[in-house]
Tab-separated table of C-alpha atoms and ligand atoms in Angstrom:
chain	number	residue	atom	x	y	z
G	1	MET	CA	0.000	0.000	0.000
G	2	THR	CA	1.572	3.268	-1.058
G	3	HIS	CA	-1.172	5.640	0.084
G	4	TYR	CA	-2.078	5.321	3.760
G	5	SER	CA	-5.807	5.911	3.952
G	6	VAL	CA	-6.673	6.355	7.589
G	7	ALA	CA	-10.332	6.820	6.618
G	8	ASN	CA	-10.401	3.380	4.980
G	9	ILE	CA	-8.601	1.870	7.936
G	10	ARG	CA	-11.076	3.409	10.399
G	11	ALA	CA	-13.949	1.936	8.415
G	12	ASP	CA	-12.481	-1.506	9.132
G	13	PHE	CA	-12.951	-1.034	12.907
G	14	PRO	CA	-16.657	-1.080	13.800
G	15	ILE	CA	-16.149	0.082	17.371
G	16	LEU	CA	-14.703	3.386	16.166
G	17	ALA	CA	-18.226	4.369	15.084
G	18	GLU	CA	-19.441	4.186	18.691
G	19	THR	CA	-20.413	7.290	20.570
G	20	ILE	CA	-19.401	7.665	24.203
G	21	ARG	CA	-21.471	10.061	26.278
G	22	ASN	CA	-22.987	11.356	23.056
G	23	LYS	CA	-19.571	12.201	21.622
G	24	PRO	CA	-17.718	10.338	18.883
G	25	LEU	CA	-15.296	7.897	20.484
G	26	VAL	CA	-11.671	9.056	20.436
G	27	TYR	CA	-9.813	5.906	21.358
G	28	LEU	CA	-6.332	6.709	22.631
G	29	ASP	CA	-5.722	3.753	24.944
G	30	ASN	CA	-4.020	1.485	22.445
G	31	ALA	CA	-1.070	0.711	24.697
G	32	ALA	CA	-3.504	-1.015	27.061
G	33	SER	CA	-5.330	-2.845	24.279
G	34	CYS	CA	-6.143	-2.208	20.627
G	35	GLN	CA	-9.509	-2.375	18.912
G	36	LYS	CA	-10.183	-5.156	16.407
G	37	PRO	CA	-10.701	-4.876	12.655
G	38	GLN	CA	-13.707	-6.541	11.039
G	39	ALA	CA	-11.363	-9.149	9.545
G	40	VAL	CA	-10.476	-10.369	13.039
G	41	ILE	CA	-14.093	-10.302	14.217
G	42	ASP	CA	-15.122	-12.182	11.052
G	43	SER	CA	-12.403	-14.741	11.663
G	44	LEU	CA	-13.735	-15.444	15.160
G	45	VAL	CA	-17.310	-15.696	13.898
G	46	HIS	CA	-16.225	-17.927	11.012
G	47	THR	CA	-14.283	-20.313	13.242
G	48	TYR	CA	-17.064	-20.640	15.774
G	49	SER	CA	-19.732	-20.849	13.053
G	50	HIS	CA	-18.024	-23.270	10.681
G	51	GLU	CA	-14.640	-24.650	11.711
G	52	TYR	CA	-14.509	-25.130	15.456
G	53	ALA	CA	-13.373	-28.221	17.304
G	54	ASN	CA	-10.488	-29.065	19.583
G	55	ILE	CA	-7.129	-29.324	17.848
G	56	HIS	CA	-4.285	-31.827	17.566
G	57	ARG	CA	-6.404	-34.744	18.711
G	58	GLY	CA	-9.241	-35.568	16.353
G	59	VAL	CA	-9.407	-37.438	13.092
G	60	HIS	CA	-12.763	-35.857	12.357
G	61	THR	CA	-13.055	-33.165	9.729
G	62	LEU	CA	-13.678	-30.200	12.004
G	63	SER	CA	-10.760	-31.020	14.232
G	64	VAL	CA	-8.483	-31.353	11.229
G	65	LYS	CA	-9.706	-28.006	9.842
G	66	ALA	CA	-9.268	-26.218	13.163
G	67	THR	CA	-5.823	-27.735	13.597
G	68	ASP	CA	-4.782	-26.627	10.106
G	69	ARG	CA	-6.001	-23.084	10.771
G	70	PHE	CA	-4.293	-22.982	14.153
G	71	GLU	CA	-0.980	-24.154	12.718
G	72	ALA	CA	-1.384	-21.733	9.794
G	73	ALA	CA	-1.629	-18.942	12.384
G	74	ARG	CA	1.657	-20.147	13.865
G	75	GLU	CA	3.226	-19.877	10.419
G	76	LYS	CA	1.832	-16.335	10.054
G	77	VAL	CA	3.401	-15.338	13.377
G	78	ARG	CA	6.682	-16.948	12.318
G	79	GLY	CA	6.713	-14.921	9.107
G	80	PHE	CA	5.637	-11.732	10.882
G	81	ILE	CA	8.675	-11.744	13.175
G	82	ASN	CA	10.878	-13.696	10.751
G	83	ALA	CA	11.647	-16.560	13.113
G	84	ALA	CA	13.725	-19.343	11.570
G	85	SER	CA	11.221	-22.098	12.394
G	86	HIS	CA	7.617	-22.616	13.484
G	87	LYS	CA	9.102	-24.642	16.361
G	88	GLU	CA	10.269	-21.361	17.860
G	89	ILE	CA	6.732	-19.937	18.136
G	90	ILE	CA	5.015	-20.874	21.402
G	91	PHE	CA	1.427	-19.745	21.874
G	92	VAL	CA	0.642	-18.429	25.345
G	93	ARG	CA	-1.984	-16.162	26.921
G	94	GLY	CA	0.052	-12.998	26.569
G	95	ALA	CA	3.358	-11.290	27.222
G	96	THR	CA	2.925	-11.841	30.952
G	97	GLU	CA	2.609	-15.584	30.617
G	98	ALA	CA	5.521	-15.700	28.168
G	99	ILE	CA	7.865	-13.993	30.639
G	100	ASN	CA	6.691	-16.216	33.486
G	101	LEU	CA	7.341	-19.220	31.269
G	102	VAL	CA	10.922	-18.127	30.596
G	103	ALA	CA	11.522	-17.238	34.252
G	104	GLN	CA	10.221	-20.566	35.531
G	105	SER	CA	11.476	-22.864	32.789
G	106	TYR	CA	14.705	-21.258	31.592
G	107	GLY	CA	15.407	-19.510	34.870
G	108	ARG	CA	14.932	-22.466	37.182
G	109	SER	CA	16.772	-24.899	34.922
G	110	GLN	CA	19.692	-22.749	33.745
G	111	LEU	CA	20.338	-20.211	36.519
G	112	GLN	CA	21.737	-20.689	40.009
G	113	ALA	CA	21.961	-18.820	43.289
G	114	GLY	CA	24.171	-15.760	42.874
G	115	ASP	CA	23.591	-15.468	39.125
G	116	GLU	CA	22.437	-12.022	38.063
G	117	ILE	CA	19.529	-10.982	35.853
G	118	VAL	CA	19.677	-7.484	34.379
G	119	ILE	CA	16.471	-5.566	33.695
G	120	SER	CA	15.897	-1.820	33.291
G	121	ALA	CA	14.247	0.914	35.333
G	122	MET	CA	11.475	1.322	32.737
G	123	GLU	CA	10.015	-2.191	32.847
G	124	HIS	CA	6.348	-3.094	33.076
G	125	HIS	CA	5.605	-5.156	36.198
G	126	ALA	CA	5.341	-8.200	33.904
G	127	ASN	CA	9.095	-7.925	33.342
G	128	ILE	CA	9.933	-7.323	37.005
G	129	VAL	CA	7.788	-9.529	39.210
G	130	PRO	CA	8.462	-12.911	37.497
G	131	TRP	CA	12.195	-12.286	37.997
G	132	GLN	CA	11.702	-11.289	41.632
G	133	MET	CA	9.766	-14.518	42.149
G	134	LEU	CA	12.625	-16.470	40.575
G	135	CYS	CA	15.115	-14.663	42.813
G	136	GLN	CA	13.095	-15.686	45.865
G	137	GLN	CA	12.874	-19.246	44.653
G	138	ILE	CA	16.492	-19.911	43.687
G	139	GLY	CA	18.574	-17.027	45.002
G	140	THR	CA	19.356	-15.196	41.771
G	141	VAL	CA	19.956	-11.447	42.008
G	142	LEU	CA	18.104	-8.723	40.100
G	143	LYS	CA	20.113	-5.755	38.769
G	144	VAL	CA	18.395	-2.694	37.354
G	145	ALA	CA	19.903	-0.526	34.623
G	146	PRO	CA	18.967	3.115	35.277
G	147	ILE	CA	17.319	5.696	33.007
G	148	ASN	CA	17.759	9.457	32.612
G	149	GLN	CA	15.144	12.209	32.981
G	150	ALA	CA	14.217	11.919	29.313
G	151	GLY	CA	13.334	8.265	29.937
G	152	GLU	CA	16.299	6.820	28.034
G	153	LEU	CA	18.288	3.849	29.186
G	154	LEU	CA	21.734	4.875	30.460
G	155	LEU	CA	23.741	2.638	28.181
G	156	ASP	CA	27.064	3.013	29.992
G	157	ASP	CA	25.432	2.011	33.266
G	158	TYR	CA	23.779	-0.926	31.553
G	159	LEU	CA	27.130	-2.038	30.119
G	160	ALA	CA	28.770	-1.651	33.523
G	161	LEU	CA	26.202	-4.022	35.044
G	162	LEU	CA	27.161	-6.867	32.706
G	163	SER	CA	29.659	-9.227	34.303
G	164	ASP	CA	30.556	-12.887	34.504
G	165	LYS	CA	27.717	-13.213	36.998
G	166	THR	CA	25.101	-11.959	34.526
G	167	LYS	CA	23.173	-14.895	33.132
G	168	LEU	CA	20.201	-13.149	31.513
G	169	VAL	CA	19.178	-9.707	30.268
G	170	ALA	CA	15.417	-9.021	30.133
G	171	ILE	CA	14.514	-5.620	28.798
G	172	THR	CA	11.633	-3.887	27.120
G	173	HIS	CA	11.838	-3.069	23.416
G	174	MET	CA	9.519	-0.089	23.990
G	175	SER	CA	8.320	1.328	27.304
G	176	ASN	CA	4.568	1.370	27.917
G	177	ALA	CA	4.761	4.238	30.405
G	178	LEU	CA	7.197	6.493	28.514
G	179	GLY	CA	7.203	5.385	24.895
G	180	SER	CA	10.999	5.101	24.873
G	181	ILE	CA	12.356	2.686	22.290
G	182	ASN	CA	15.486	1.026	23.592
G	183	PRO	CA	18.675	0.576	21.527
G	184	VAL	CA	18.118	-3.167	21.560
G	185	GLU	CA	20.761	-3.961	18.915
G	186	THR	CA	23.463	-2.462	21.144
G	187	ILE	CA	21.988	-4.057	24.257
G	188	ILE	CA	21.978	-7.483	22.599
G	189	ALA	CA	25.449	-7.164	21.064
G	190	ALA	CA	26.958	-6.228	24.434
G	191	ALA	CA	25.224	-9.126	26.180
G	192	HIS	CA	26.172	-11.613	23.493
G	193	ALA	CA	29.810	-10.542	23.696
G	194	ARG	CA	29.609	-12.134	27.153
G	195	ASN	CA	27.437	-15.067	26.048
G	196	ILE	CA	24.442	-13.671	27.951
G	197	PRO	CA	21.034	-14.417	26.396
G	198	VAL	CA	18.577	-11.547	25.979
G	199	LEU	CA	14.805	-11.531	26.370
G	200	LEU	CA	13.011	-8.609	24.732
G	201	ASP	CA	9.586	-7.611	26.001
G	202	GLY	CA	7.974	-6.644	22.708
G	203	ALA	CA	4.432	-6.086	24.042
G	204	GLN	CA	4.535	-2.393	23.085
G	205	ALA	CA	6.973	-2.484	20.187
G	206	ILE	CA	5.307	-5.113	18.024
G	207	PRO	CA	2.221	-3.078	16.974
G	208	HIS	CA	4.325	-0.096	15.967
G	209	MET	CA	7.270	-1.385	13.931
G	210	SER	CA	8.444	-4.366	11.943
G	211	VAL	CA	10.323	-6.811	14.123
G	212	ASP	CA	12.832	-9.316	12.752
G	213	VAL	CA	13.997	-11.617	15.519
G	214	GLN	CA	16.802	-13.054	13.402
G	215	ALA	CA	18.163	-9.615	12.498
G	216	LEU	CA	17.860	-8.556	16.159
G	217	ASP	CA	19.431	-11.864	17.213
G	218	CYS	CA	17.434	-11.748	20.471
G	219	ASP	CA	17.131	-15.063	22.295
G	220	PHE	CA	13.541	-14.586	23.454
G	221	TYR	CA	10.882	-12.155	22.223
G	222	VAL	CA	7.454	-11.908	23.850
G	223	PHE	CA	4.248	-10.108	22.946
G	224	SER	CA	0.465	-10.081	23.404
G	225	GLY	CA	-2.034	-10.573	20.595
G	226	HIS	CA	-4.562	-8.094	22.011
G	227	LYS	CA	-2.124	-5.217	21.576
G	228	LEU	CA	-1.587	-6.298	17.966
G	229	TYR	CA	-5.232	-5.810	16.939
G	230	GLY	CA	-5.872	-9.495	17.641
G	231	PRO	CA	-8.080	-11.245	20.204
G	232	SER	CA	-7.373	-11.148	23.923
G	233	GLY	CA	-6.105	-14.321	25.552
G	234	THR	CA	-3.426	-14.773	22.897
G	235	GLY	CA	0.285	-14.186	23.070
G	236	VAL	CA	3.558	-15.387	21.707
G	237	LEU	CA	6.845	-16.532	23.129
G	238	TYR	CA	9.561	-16.645	20.499
G	239	GLY	CA	12.680	-18.463	21.604
G	240	LYS	CA	15.726	-19.693	19.735
G	241	GLN	CA	15.247	-23.373	19.100
G	242	ALA	CA	18.373	-24.534	20.936
G	243	LEU	CA	17.327	-22.657	24.069
G	244	LEU	CA	13.754	-23.956	23.955
G	245	GLU	CA	14.998	-27.518	23.389
G	246	ALA	CA	17.094	-27.286	26.550
G	247	MET	CA	14.211	-25.975	28.666
G	248	PRO	CA	11.830	-28.197	30.619
G	249	PRO	CA	8.051	-27.815	30.143
G	250	TYR	CA	6.388	-24.984	32.046
G	251	GLN	CA	3.086	-26.768	32.591
G	252	GLY	CA	2.141	-30.425	32.297
G	253	GLY	CA	-1.002	-31.880	30.807
G	254	GLY	CA	-2.577	-32.821	27.530
G	255	ASP	CA	-1.075	-31.942	24.161
G	256	MET	CA	2.482	-31.559	25.489
G	257	ILE	CA	3.315	-35.251	25.730
G	258	ARG	CA	4.440	-38.047	23.454
G	259	GLN	CA	3.889	-40.952	25.834
G	260	VAL	CA	2.547	-41.128	29.370
G	261	THR	CA	2.709	-44.002	31.823
G	262	PHE	CA	2.509	-43.792	35.605
G	263	ALA	CA	6.217	-44.513	35.725
G	264	LYS	CA	7.391	-41.903	33.257
G	265	THR	CA	6.285	-39.290	30.737
G	266	GLU	CA	8.005	-38.474	27.480
G	267	TYR	CA	7.381	-34.891	26.360
G	268	ALA	CA	6.319	-33.765	22.921
G	269	GLY	CA	8.772	-31.858	20.750
G	270	LEU	CA	8.670	-28.137	20.040
G	271	PRO	CA	6.499	-26.148	20.025
G	272	HIS	CA	3.929	-28.435	21.687
G	273	LYS	CA	6.128	-29.154	24.705
G	274	PHE	CA	5.192	-25.704	25.996
G	275	GLU	CA	1.516	-25.755	25.048
G	276	ALA	CA	-0.191	-27.898	27.678
G	277	GLY	CA	-3.965	-28.008	27.542
G	278	THR	CA	-6.479	-26.598	25.087
G	279	PRO	CA	-5.288	-23.200	23.834
G	280	ALA	CA	-7.354	-20.194	22.734
G	281	ILE	CA	-8.065	-21.892	19.400
G	282	ALA	CA	-10.380	-19.454	17.608
G	283	GLU	CA	-8.546	-16.498	19.135
G	284	ILE	CA	-5.149	-17.622	17.884
G	285	ILE	CA	-6.621	-18.190	14.433
G	286	GLY	CA	-7.943	-14.617	14.813
G	287	LEU	CA	-4.449	-13.416	15.661
G	288	GLY	CA	-3.403	-14.845	12.304
G	289	ALA	CA	-6.143	-12.716	10.694
G	290	ALA	CA	-4.809	-9.639	12.505
G	291	ILE	CA	-1.348	-10.328	11.103
G	292	ASP	CA	-2.764	-10.675	7.573
G	293	TYR	CA	-4.522	-7.354	8.083
G	294	LEU	CA	-1.370	-5.581	9.292
G	295	ASN	CA	0.761	-7.095	6.537
G	296	ALA	CA	-1.656	-5.770	3.919
G	297	ILE	CA	-1.195	-2.237	5.297
G	298	GLY	CA	2.527	-2.635	5.957
G	299	MET	CA	4.250	-2.139	9.286
G	300	ALA	CA	6.524	0.541	7.817
G	301	ASN	CA	3.445	2.540	6.744
G	302	ILE	CA	1.919	2.149	10.202
G	303	ALA	CA	5.164	3.283	11.833
G	304	ALA	CA	5.316	6.369	9.608
G	305	HIS	CA	1.682	7.271	10.325
G	306	GLU	CA	2.145	6.940	14.071
G	307	ALA	CA	5.426	8.871	14.024
G	308	ASP	CA	3.527	11.753	12.402
G	309	LEU	CA	0.793	11.566	15.053
G	310	LEU	CA	3.301	11.523	17.907
G	311	ALA	CA	5.247	14.474	16.503
G	312	TYR	CA	2.019	16.434	15.988
G	313	ALA	CA	0.728	15.606	19.482
G	314	THR	CA	4.064	16.372	21.129
G	315	GLU	CA	4.337	19.747	19.420
G	316	GLN	CA	0.865	20.697	20.600
G	317	ALA	CA	1.401	19.338	24.107
G	318	LEU	CA	4.601	21.329	24.511
G	319	ALA	CA	2.658	24.487	23.761
G	320	ILE	CA	0.214	23.902	26.641
G	321	GLN	CA	1.300	25.657	29.815
G	322	GLY	CA	1.099	23.458	32.889
G	323	LEU	CA	1.376	20.237	30.863
G	324	ASN	CA	4.454	18.141	31.607
G	325	ILE	CA	5.396	15.372	29.208
G	326	ILE	CA	6.753	12.344	31.086
G	327	GLY	CA	9.173	10.602	28.755
G	328	GLN	CA	10.942	12.586	26.078
G	329	ALA	CA	13.353	10.017	24.695
G	330	SER	CA	14.879	10.892	21.342
G	331	HIS	CA	13.656	7.548	19.998
G	332	LYS	CA	10.000	7.112	20.923
G	333	GLY	CA	6.907	5.219	19.822
G	334	GLY	CA	3.348	6.565	19.804
G	335	ILE	CA	2.857	7.176	23.510
G	336	LEU	CA	2.289	10.535	25.161
G	337	SER	CA	2.417	10.313	28.959
G	338	PHE	CA	1.787	13.552	30.782
G	339	THR	CA	0.741	15.262	33.964
G	340	LEU	CA	-1.076	18.561	34.427
G	341	ASP	CA	-0.234	20.967	37.235
G	342	ARG	CA	-2.881	20.823	39.984
G	343	ILE	CA	-5.059	18.181	38.269
G	344	HIS	CA	-4.735	14.533	39.287
G	345	PRO	CA	-4.285	12.120	36.359
G	346	HIS	CA	-7.375	10.174	37.373
G	347	ASP	CA	-9.414	13.363	37.136
G	348	ILE	CA	-7.883	14.015	33.710
G	349	GLY	CA	-8.997	10.538	32.637
G	350	THR	CA	-12.510	10.957	33.987
G	351	MET	CA	-12.996	14.400	32.536
G	352	LEU	CA	-11.662	13.417	29.127
G	353	ASP	CA	-14.011	10.433	29.181
G	354	SER	CA	-16.917	12.846	29.474
G	355	LEU	CA	-15.742	14.205	26.107
G	356	GLY	CA	-15.646	10.736	24.562
G	357	ILE	CA	-11.861	10.481	24.830
G	358	ALA	CA	-10.415	7.213	26.144
G	359	ILE	CA	-6.951	7.516	27.659
G	360	ARG	CA	-5.376	5.614	30.521
G	361	ALA	CA	-4.640	7.272	33.839
G	362	GLY	CA	-2.619	5.442	36.451
G	363	HIS	CA	0.779	3.920	37.083
G	364	HIS	CA	0.546	1.803	33.927
G	365	CYS	CA	1.864	-1.241	35.801
G	366	ALA	CA	5.207	0.537	35.944
G	367	MET	CA	5.275	1.826	39.524
G	368	PRO	CA	9.093	2.161	39.578
G	369	VAL	CA	8.828	4.560	36.622
G	370	MET	CA	6.307	6.668	38.559
G	371	ASP	CA	8.641	6.655	41.585
G	372	PHE	CA	11.538	7.768	39.378
G	373	TYR	CA	9.573	10.817	38.204
G	374	GLY	CA	8.091	11.430	41.654
G	375	VAL	CA	4.495	11.230	40.430
G	376	PRO	CA	1.715	8.900	41.624
G	377	ALA	CA	0.415	8.398	38.112
G	378	THR	CA	0.341	9.900	34.644
G	379	ALA	CA	-2.293	10.420	31.988
G	380	ARG	CA	-1.347	8.504	28.857
G	381	ALA	CA	-2.577	8.878	25.310
G	382	SER	CA	-1.349	6.040	23.122
G	383	PHE	CA	-1.774	5.982	19.377
G	384	GLY	CA	-2.668	3.220	16.980
G	385	LEU	CA	-2.877	2.814	13.235
G	386	TYR	CA	-6.422	4.247	13.065
G	387	ASN	CA	-5.876	7.474	15.014
G	388	THR	CA	-5.924	10.839	13.285
G	389	ARG	CA	-4.569	14.350	13.677
G	390	GLU	CA	-8.168	15.464	14.206
G	391	GLU	CA	-8.379	13.173	17.234
G	392	VAL	CA	-5.173	14.711	18.564
G	393	ASP	CA	-6.850	18.108	18.164
G	394	VAL	CA	-9.865	16.883	20.147
G	395	LEU	CA	-7.554	15.613	22.898
G	396	MET	CA	-5.606	18.850	23.095
G	397	GLN	CA	-8.772	20.934	23.090
G	398	GLY	CA	-10.066	18.726	25.904
G	399	ILE	CA	-6.892	19.221	27.908
G	400	ARG	CA	-6.974	22.980	27.392
G	401	SER	CA	-10.584	23.152	28.571
G	402	LEU	CA	-9.700	21.097	31.670
G	403	ILE	CA	-6.913	23.500	32.545
G	404	GLU	CA	-9.215	26.460	32.060
G	405	VAL	CA	-11.873	25.050	34.355
G	406	PHE	CA	-9.796	23.229	37.008
G	407	GLY	CA	-6.138	24.189	36.612
E	1	7TS	N1	5.072	-5.638	28.818
E	1	7TS	C1	4.751	-4.380	28.442
E	1	7TS	C2	5.815	-3.474	27.955
E	1	7TS	C3	3.423	-3.974	28.496
E	1	7TS	O1	3.098	-2.742	28.121
E	1	7TS	C4	2.430	-4.882	28.959
E	1	7TS	C5	0.991	-4.474	29.107
E	1	7TS	C6	2.833	-6.172	29.307
E	1	7TS	C7	4.159	-6.519	29.232
E	1	7TS	C8	1.858	-7.213	29.757
E	1	7TS	O2	1.015	-7.555	28.713
E	1	7TS	P1	-0.233	-8.544	28.980
E	1	7TS	O3	-0.955	-8.527	27.677
E	1	7TS	O4	0.341	-9.867	29.311
E	1	7TS	O5	-1.025	-7.936	30.091
E	1	7TS	N2	0.788	-3.096	29.225
E	1	7TS	C9	-0.370	-2.474	29.545
E	1	7TS	C10	-0.500	-1.089	29.586
E	1	7TS	O6	0.401	-0.303	29.316
E	1	7TS	N3	-1.739	-0.767	29.949
E	1	7TS	O7	-2.427	-1.911	30.134
E	1	7TS	C11	-1.573	-2.978	29.888
């Protein structure tokens, strides 16, 4: 697609025609979850109407169809992130489950007491708490690479944290609270120079840019389907095959075995070893539909559109007196976190809602980031492929009217 038609794209998302409190919906909470295009909704309806059965276990026609569709979705995910093999794509419930899987399976089997795990000061709780739990369980030590006031990782400090004790780096590709995009190539190269594997939390990055896990050379990459315009309850753990092969299963049950007796169980091969139980079948097929939809538009086109929106919004926000942008990294994705003097972020969220504008107000599951900036919460507008400059205008007008009345 050479011409990016945001009007055509908006027409693909039925919910965008909703009115909220008698105002047209302005949906700017995409970092929390994205809305779904008709193609994804149709995919869910089609599966449940025509092609639904449990997968990987039936010889009957519907089961075979559902299994084929499910495995085709795996292939779509593989292509989308350019993984070398479908065996490296593990379906999970979301980024959170993917990180817990790596912490419990890789962490418990490969790390020992005293080993260090390096994260950053801008992580979502999903990339903090699973590591703290591992530390409590086996005595590993968590090290945190600091950030500067702009919300950028302090690379020298990160490099200084790497040592012979470091056995894993787990860092976000893009911050949900600040929008900062981390220099992941440099982060990975420095870790690999010491043979340290790197997990990238791609929950925020994946909807905004094209991701090539082989070019990045990351060892693990995790993301959630619901932030990628796909159904909730879906997520992906990418892992390099050799690492996944060496890891024990995370959960036991059906679908992840080759042979079970009461004496001994032989596990299935990849990727099924990590997919115990019935997965979100129709939803994962729907995630495949979301990927088809995004591929047809082109991730580079989406990135360019969102970069324009962010630049436009930032320019306007900077012109509003009493508005403080939290997170001004030089390399940023479509997230505008801010506070207003004398107005609590929750009040900003509530008052904007009365104008039909959906933003998130809170700590964004990144309490350490809030502590760093000395704020209890921020208001956050986050952009997606269907947002427009006109919606940014509505947001800014809303903010200006709030300041006039309450500021
Ligand atoms: N990592 C990052 C960077 C995130 O932004 C989120 C969710 C997660 C992990 C966890 O994803 P989940 O799908 O497993 O919950 N972030 C947000 C947010 O910013 N607002 O709501 C959820």
